[in-house]
PDB file of C-alpha atoms in Angstrom:
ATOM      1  CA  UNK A   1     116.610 114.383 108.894  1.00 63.00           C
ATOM      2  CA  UNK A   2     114.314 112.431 111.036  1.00 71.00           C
ATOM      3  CA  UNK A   3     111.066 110.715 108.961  1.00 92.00           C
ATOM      4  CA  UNK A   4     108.835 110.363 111.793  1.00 96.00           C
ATOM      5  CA  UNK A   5     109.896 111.837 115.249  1.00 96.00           C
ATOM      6  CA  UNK A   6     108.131 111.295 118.926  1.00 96.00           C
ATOM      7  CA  UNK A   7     108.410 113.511 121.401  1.00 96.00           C
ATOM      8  CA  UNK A   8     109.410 112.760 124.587  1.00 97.00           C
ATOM      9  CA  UNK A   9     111.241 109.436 123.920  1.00 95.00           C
ATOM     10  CA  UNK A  10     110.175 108.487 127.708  1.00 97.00           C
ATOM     11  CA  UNK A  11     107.062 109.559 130.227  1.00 97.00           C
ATOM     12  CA  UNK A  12     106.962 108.814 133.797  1.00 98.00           C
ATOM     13  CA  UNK A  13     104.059 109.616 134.960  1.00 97.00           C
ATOM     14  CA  UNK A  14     101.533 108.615 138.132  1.00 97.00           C
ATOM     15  CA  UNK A  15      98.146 106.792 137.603  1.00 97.00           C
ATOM     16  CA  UNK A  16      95.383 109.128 137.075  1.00 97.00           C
ATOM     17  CA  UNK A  17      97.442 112.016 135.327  1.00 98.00           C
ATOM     18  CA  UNK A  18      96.586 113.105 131.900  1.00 98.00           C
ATOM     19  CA  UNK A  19      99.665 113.019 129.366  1.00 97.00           C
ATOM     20  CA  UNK A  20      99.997 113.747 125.699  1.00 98.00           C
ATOM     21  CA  UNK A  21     102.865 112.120 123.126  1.00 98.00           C
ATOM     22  CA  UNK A  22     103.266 114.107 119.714  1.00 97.00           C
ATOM     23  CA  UNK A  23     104.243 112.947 116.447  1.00 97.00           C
ATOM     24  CA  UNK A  24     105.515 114.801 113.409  1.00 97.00           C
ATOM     25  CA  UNK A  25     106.374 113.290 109.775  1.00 97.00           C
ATOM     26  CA  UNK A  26     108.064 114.702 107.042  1.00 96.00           C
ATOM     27  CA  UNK A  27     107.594 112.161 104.203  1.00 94.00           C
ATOM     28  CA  UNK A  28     104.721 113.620 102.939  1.00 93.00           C
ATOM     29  CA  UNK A  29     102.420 110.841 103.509  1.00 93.00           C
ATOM     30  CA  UNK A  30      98.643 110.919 104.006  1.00 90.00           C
ATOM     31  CA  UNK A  31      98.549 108.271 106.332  1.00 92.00           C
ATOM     32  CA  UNK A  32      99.263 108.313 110.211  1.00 94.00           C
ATOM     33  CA  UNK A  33      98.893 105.732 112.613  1.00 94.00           C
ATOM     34  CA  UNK A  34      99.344 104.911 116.381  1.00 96.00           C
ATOM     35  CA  UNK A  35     100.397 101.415 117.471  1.00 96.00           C
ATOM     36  CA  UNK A  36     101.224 100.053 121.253  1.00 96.00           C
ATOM     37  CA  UNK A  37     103.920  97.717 121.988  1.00 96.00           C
ATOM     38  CA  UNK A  38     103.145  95.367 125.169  1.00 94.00           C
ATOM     39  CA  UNK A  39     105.925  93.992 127.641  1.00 93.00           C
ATOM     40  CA  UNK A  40     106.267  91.012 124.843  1.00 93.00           C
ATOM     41  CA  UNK A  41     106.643  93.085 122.323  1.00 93.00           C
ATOM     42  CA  UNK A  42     103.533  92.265 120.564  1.00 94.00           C
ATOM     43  CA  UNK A  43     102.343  95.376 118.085  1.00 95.00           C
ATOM     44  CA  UNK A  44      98.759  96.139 118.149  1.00 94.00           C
ATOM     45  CA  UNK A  45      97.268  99.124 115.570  1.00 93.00           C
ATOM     46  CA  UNK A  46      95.543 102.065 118.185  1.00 94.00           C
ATOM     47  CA  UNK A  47      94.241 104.329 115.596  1.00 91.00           C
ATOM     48  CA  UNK A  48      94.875 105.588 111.933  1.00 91.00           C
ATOM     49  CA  UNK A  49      94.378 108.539 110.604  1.00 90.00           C
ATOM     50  CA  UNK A  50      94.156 109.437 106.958  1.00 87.00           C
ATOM     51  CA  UNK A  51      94.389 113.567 105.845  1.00 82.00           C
ATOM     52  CA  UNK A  52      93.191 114.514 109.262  1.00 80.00           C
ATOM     53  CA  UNK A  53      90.572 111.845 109.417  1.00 82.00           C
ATOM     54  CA  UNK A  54      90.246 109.263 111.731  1.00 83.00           C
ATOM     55  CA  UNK A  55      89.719 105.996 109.694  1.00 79.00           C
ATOM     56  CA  UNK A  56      90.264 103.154 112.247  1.00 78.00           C
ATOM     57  CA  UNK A  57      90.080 102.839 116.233  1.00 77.00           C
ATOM     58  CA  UNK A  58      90.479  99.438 117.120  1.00 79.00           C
ATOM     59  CA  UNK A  59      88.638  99.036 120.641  1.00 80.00           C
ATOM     60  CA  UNK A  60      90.713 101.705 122.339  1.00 89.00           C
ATOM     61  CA  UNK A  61      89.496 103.102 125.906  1.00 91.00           C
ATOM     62  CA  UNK A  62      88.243 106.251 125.280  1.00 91.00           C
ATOM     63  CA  UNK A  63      90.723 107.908 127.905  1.00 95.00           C
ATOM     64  CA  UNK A  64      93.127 108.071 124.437  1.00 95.00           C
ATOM     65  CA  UNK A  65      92.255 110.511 122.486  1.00 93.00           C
ATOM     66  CA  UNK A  66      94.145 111.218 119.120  1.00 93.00           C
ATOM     67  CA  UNK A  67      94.483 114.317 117.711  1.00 93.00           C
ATOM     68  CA  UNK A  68      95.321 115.256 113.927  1.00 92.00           C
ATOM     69  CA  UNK A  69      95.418 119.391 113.546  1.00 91.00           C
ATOM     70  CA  UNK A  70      97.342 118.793 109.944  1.00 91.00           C
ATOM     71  CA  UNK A  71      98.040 115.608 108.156  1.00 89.00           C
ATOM     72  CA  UNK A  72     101.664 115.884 108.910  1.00 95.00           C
ATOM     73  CA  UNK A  73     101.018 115.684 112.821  1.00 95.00           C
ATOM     74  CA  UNK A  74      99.067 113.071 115.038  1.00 95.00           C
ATOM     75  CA  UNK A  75      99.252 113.253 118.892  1.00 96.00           C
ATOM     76  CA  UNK A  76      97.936 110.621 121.278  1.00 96.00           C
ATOM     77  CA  UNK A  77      96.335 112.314 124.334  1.00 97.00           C
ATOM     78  CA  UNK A  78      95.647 110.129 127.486  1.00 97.00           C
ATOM     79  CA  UNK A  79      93.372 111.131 130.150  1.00 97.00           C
ATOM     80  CA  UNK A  80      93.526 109.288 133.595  1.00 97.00           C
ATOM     81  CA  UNK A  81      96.186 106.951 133.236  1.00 97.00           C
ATOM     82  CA  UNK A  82      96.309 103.303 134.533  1.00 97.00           C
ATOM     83  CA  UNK A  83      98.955 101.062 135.565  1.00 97.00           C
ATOM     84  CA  UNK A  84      98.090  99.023 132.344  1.00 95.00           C
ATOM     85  CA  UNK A  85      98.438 101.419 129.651  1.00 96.00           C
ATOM     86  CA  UNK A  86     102.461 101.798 130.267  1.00 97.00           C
ATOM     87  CA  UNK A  87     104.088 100.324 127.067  1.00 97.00           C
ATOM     88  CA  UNK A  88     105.608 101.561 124.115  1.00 97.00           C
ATOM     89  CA  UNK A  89     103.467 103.813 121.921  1.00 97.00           C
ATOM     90  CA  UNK A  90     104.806 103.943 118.312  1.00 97.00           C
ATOM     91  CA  UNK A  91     104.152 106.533 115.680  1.00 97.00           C
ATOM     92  CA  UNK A  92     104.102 105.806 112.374  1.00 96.00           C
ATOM     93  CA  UNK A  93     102.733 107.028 108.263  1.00 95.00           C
ATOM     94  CA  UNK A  94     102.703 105.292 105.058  1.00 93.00           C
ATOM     95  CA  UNK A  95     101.745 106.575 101.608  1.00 88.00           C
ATOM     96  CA  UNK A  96     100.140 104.285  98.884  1.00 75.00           C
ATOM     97  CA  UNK A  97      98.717 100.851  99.921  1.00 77.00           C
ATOM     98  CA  UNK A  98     101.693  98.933  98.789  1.00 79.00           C
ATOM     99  CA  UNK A  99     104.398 101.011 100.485  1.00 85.00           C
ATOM    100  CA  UNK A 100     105.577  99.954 104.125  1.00 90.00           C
ATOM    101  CA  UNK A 101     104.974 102.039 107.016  1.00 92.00           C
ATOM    102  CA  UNK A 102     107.970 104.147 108.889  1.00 95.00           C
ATOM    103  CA  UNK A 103     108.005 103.951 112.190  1.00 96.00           C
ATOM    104  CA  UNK A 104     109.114 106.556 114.790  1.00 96.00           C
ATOM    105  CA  UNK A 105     111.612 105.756 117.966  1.00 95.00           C
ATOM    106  CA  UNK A 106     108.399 105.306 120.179  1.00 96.00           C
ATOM    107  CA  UNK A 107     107.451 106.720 123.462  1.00 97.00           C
ATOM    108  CA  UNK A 108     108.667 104.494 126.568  1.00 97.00           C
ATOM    109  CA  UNK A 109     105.148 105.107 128.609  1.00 97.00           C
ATOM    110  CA  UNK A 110     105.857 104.059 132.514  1.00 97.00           C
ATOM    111  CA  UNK A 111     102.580 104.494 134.856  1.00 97.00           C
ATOM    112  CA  UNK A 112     103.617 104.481 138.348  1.00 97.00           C
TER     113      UNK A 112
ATOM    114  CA  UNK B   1      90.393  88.804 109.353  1.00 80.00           C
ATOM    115  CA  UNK B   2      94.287  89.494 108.687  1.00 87.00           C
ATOM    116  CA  UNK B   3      96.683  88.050 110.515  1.00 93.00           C
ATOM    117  CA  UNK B   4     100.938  86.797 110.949  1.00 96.00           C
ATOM    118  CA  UNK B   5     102.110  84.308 112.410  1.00 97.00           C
ATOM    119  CA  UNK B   6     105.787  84.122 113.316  1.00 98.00           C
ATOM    120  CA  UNK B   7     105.760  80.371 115.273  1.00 97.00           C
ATOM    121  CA  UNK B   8     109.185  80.921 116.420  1.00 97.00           C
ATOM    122  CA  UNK B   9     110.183  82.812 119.528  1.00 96.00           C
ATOM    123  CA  UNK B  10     113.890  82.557 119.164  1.00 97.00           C
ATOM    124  CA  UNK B  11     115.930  81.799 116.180  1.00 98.00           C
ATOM    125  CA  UNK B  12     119.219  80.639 117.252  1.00 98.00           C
ATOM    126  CA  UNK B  13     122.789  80.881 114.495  1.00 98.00           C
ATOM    127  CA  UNK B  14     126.223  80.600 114.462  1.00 98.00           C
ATOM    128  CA  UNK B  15     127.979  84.057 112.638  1.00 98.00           C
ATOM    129  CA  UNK B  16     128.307  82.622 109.016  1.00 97.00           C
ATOM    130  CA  UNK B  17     125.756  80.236 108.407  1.00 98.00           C
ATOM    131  CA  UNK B  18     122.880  80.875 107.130  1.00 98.00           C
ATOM    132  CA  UNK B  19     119.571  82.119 108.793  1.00 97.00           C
ATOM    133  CA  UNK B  20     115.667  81.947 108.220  1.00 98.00           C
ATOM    134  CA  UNK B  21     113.323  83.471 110.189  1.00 98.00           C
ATOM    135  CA  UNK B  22     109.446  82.321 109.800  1.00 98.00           C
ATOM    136  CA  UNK B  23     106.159  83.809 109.035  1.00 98.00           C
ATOM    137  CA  UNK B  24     102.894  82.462 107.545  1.00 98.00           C
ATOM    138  CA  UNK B  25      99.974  84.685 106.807  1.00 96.00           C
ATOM    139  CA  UNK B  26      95.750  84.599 106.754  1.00 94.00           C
ATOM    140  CA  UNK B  27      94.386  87.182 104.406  1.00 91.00           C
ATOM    141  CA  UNK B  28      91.183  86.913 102.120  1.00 87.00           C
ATOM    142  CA  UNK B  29      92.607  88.980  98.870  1.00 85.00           C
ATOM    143  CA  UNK B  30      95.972  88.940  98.014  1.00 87.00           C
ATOM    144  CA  UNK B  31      98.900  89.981 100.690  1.00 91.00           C
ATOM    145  CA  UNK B  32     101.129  92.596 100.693  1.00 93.00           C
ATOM    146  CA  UNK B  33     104.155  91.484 102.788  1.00 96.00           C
ATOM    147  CA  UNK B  34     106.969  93.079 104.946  1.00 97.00           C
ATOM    148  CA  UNK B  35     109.663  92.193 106.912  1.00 98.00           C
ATOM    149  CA  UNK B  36     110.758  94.896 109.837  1.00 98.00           C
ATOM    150  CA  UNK B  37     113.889  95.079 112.351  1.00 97.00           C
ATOM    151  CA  UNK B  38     113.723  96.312 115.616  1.00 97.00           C
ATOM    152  CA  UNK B  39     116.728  96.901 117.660  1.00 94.00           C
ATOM    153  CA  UNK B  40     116.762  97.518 121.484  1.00 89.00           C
ATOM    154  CA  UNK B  41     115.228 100.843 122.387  1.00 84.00           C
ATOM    155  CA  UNK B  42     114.850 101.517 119.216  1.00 87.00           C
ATOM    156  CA  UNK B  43     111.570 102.113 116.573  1.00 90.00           C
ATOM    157  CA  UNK B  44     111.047  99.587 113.598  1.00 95.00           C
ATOM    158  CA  UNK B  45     112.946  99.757 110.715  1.00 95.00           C
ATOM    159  CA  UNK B  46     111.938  98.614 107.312  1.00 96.00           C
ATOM    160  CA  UNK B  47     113.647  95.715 105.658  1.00 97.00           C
ATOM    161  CA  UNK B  48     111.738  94.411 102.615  1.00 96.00           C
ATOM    162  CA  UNK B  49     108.016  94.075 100.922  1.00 95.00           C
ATOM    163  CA  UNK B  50     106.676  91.941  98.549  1.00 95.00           C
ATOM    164  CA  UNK B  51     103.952  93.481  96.285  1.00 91.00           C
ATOM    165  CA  UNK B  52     103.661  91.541  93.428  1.00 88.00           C
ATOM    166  CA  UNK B  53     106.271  90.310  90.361  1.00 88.00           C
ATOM    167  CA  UNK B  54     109.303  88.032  91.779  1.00 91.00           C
ATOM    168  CA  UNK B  55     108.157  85.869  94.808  1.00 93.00           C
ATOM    169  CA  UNK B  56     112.049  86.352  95.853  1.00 96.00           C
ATOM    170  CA  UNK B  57     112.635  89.858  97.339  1.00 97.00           C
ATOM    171  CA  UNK B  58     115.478  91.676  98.311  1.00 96.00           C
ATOM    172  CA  UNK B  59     115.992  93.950 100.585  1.00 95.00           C
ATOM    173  CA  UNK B  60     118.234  96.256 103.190  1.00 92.00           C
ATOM    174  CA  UNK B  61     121.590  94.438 104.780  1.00 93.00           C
ATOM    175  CA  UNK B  62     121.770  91.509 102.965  1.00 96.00           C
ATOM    176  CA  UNK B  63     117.841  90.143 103.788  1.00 97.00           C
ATOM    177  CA  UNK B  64     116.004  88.739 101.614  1.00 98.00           C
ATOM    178  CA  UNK B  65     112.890  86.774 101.415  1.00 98.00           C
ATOM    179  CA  UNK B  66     110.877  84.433  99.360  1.00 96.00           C
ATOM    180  CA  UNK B  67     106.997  84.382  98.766  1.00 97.00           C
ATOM    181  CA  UNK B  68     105.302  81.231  98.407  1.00 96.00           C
ATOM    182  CA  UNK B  69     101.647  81.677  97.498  1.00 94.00           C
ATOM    183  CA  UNK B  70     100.811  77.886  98.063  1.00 94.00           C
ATOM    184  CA  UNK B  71     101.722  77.525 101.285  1.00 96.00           C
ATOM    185  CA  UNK B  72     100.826  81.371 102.336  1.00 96.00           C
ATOM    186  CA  UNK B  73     104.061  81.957 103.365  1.00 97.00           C
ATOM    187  CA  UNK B  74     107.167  84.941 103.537  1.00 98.00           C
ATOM    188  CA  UNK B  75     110.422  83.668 104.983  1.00 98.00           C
ATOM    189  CA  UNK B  76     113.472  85.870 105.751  1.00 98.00           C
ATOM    190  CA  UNK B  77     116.680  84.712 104.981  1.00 98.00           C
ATOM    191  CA  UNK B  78     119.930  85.762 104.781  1.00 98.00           C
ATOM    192  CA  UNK B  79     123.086  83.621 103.262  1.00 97.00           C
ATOM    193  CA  UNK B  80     126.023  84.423 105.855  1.00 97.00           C
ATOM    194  CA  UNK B  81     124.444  85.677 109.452  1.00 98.00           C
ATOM    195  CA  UNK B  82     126.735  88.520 111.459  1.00 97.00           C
ATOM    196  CA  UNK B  83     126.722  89.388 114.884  1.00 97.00           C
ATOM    197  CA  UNK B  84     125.338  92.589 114.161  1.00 96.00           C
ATOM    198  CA  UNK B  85     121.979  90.973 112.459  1.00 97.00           C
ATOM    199  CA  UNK B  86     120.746  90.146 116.352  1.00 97.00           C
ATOM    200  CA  UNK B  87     117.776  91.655 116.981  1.00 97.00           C
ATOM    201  CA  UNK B  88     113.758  91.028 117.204  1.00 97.00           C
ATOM    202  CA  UNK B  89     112.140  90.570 113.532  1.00 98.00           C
ATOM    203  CA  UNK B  90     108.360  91.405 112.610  1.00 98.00           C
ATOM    204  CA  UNK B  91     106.805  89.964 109.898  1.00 98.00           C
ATOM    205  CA  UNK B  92     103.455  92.223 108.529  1.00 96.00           C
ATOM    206  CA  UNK B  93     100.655  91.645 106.103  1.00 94.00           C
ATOM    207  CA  UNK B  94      98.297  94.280 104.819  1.00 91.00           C
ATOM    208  CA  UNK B  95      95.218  92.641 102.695  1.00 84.00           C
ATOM    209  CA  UNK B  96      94.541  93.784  99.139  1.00 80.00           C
ATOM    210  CA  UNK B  97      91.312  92.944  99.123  1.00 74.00           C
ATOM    211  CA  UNK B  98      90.893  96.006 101.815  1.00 71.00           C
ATOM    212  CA  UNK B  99      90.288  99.047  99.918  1.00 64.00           C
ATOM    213  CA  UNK B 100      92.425 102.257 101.387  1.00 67.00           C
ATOM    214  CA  UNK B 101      95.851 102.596 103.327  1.00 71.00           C
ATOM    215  CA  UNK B 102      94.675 100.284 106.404  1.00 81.00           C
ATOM    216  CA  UNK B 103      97.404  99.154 109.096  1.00 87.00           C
ATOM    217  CA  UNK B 104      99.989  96.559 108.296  1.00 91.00           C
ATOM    218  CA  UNK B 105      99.213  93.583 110.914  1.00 93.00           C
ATOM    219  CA  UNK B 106     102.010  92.312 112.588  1.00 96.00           C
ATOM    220  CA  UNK B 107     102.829  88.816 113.775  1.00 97.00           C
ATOM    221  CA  UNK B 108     104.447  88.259 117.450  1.00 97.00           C
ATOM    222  CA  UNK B 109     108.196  88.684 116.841  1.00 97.00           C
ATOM    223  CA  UNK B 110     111.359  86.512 116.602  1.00 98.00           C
ATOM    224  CA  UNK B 111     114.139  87.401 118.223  1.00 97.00           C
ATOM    225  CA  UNK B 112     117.196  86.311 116.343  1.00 98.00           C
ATOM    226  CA  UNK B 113     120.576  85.380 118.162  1.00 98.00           C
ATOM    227  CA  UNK B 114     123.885  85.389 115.827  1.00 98.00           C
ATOM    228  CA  UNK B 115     126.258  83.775 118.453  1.00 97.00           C
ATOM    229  CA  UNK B 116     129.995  84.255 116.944  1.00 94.00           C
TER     230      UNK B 116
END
């Protein structure tokens, strides 16, 4: 059974299309978070979501747009896509403070 | 502020011999500390954390890793490297003194080589 799964795994897509990534997790945890993964493979926290609320949204463009309908779910909607924001968007939850985070497969973004 | 840092980019090892893999953090509490793998194509997969107790942790595959307050510091290490073990290694800090679930912080990344 798959903790935290992405859907799709990869999105080609051309600048100025809109584009939505979903996330499901079935550990039970309360917390949710996006993170991107740059072309060096450097991880930077997008947004974090605790029971539905959003709790964190570290100087993201407003064209992404998270979305949390339950606390098992958060999607990442992006409106008018640039040649900058392809990447690798990873999913992840965590529970308690002290517990790691578990990460999905991520979404290979390509803007072309 | 949080923050890793992982000051190599590439950790080189023969299959056998032992490895280490660097990370030094900046919190203002106390840390909480992980180590994650990442294979190609692949998401991150937890490897070890250090909460509090024993400043040497073990964790998945053989890793472990050893907490050194003084010199703010979480090194992974393994005894006998394998092939298998290449891959790109994250270290992550999440600060105590933070109140709630915030988002681990992640340093830059070392890939590690085993070369048999």
């Amino acid at each position: 059974d798959t903790a935290v799964s992405q859907t799709p795994k990869y999105l080609v897509t051309q600048m100025g299309n809109d584009k939505s990534i979903k996330c499901e997790q079935n550990l039970g945890h309360d917390t949710m978070y996006w993170y991107k993964q740059d072309s060096k493979k450097f991880l930077k926290i997008m947004f974090s979501y605790n029971n539905k609320e959003l709790i964190i949204n570290e100087t993201v463009p407003n064209r992404f747009s998270p979305k949390s309908p339950d606390k098992a779910h958060l999607n990442l909607h992006i409106n008018s896509l640039e040649l900058g924001d392809s990447a690798v968007y990873f999913c992840a939850s965590s529970q308690a403070e002290a517990g790691p985070a578990f990460f999905g497969q991520g979404t290979r973004l390509t803007v072309v | 502020a949080q923050s890793v840092a992982q000051p190599e980019d590439q950790v080189n090892v023969a299959e056998g011999n032992p490895l280490t893999v660097k990370c030094t953090y900046s919190v203002s509490g106390n840390p909480y500390l992980f180590w994650y793998v990442q294979y190609p194509n692949r998401g991150l997969q937890f490897l070890l954390k250090y909460i509090t107790g024993d400043n040497l942790v073990k964790g998945s595959y053989g890793f472990e890793a050893e907490f050194n307050k003084s010199q703010t510091s979480f090194h992974l290490k393994k005894p006998s490297a394998l092939v298998s073990d290449s891959a790109l290694y994250f270290c992550a800090v999440r600060d105590r003194a933070r109140s709630g679930n915030t988002p681990l912080v992640f340093g830059k990344g070392t890939r590690l080589s085993v070369i048999a």
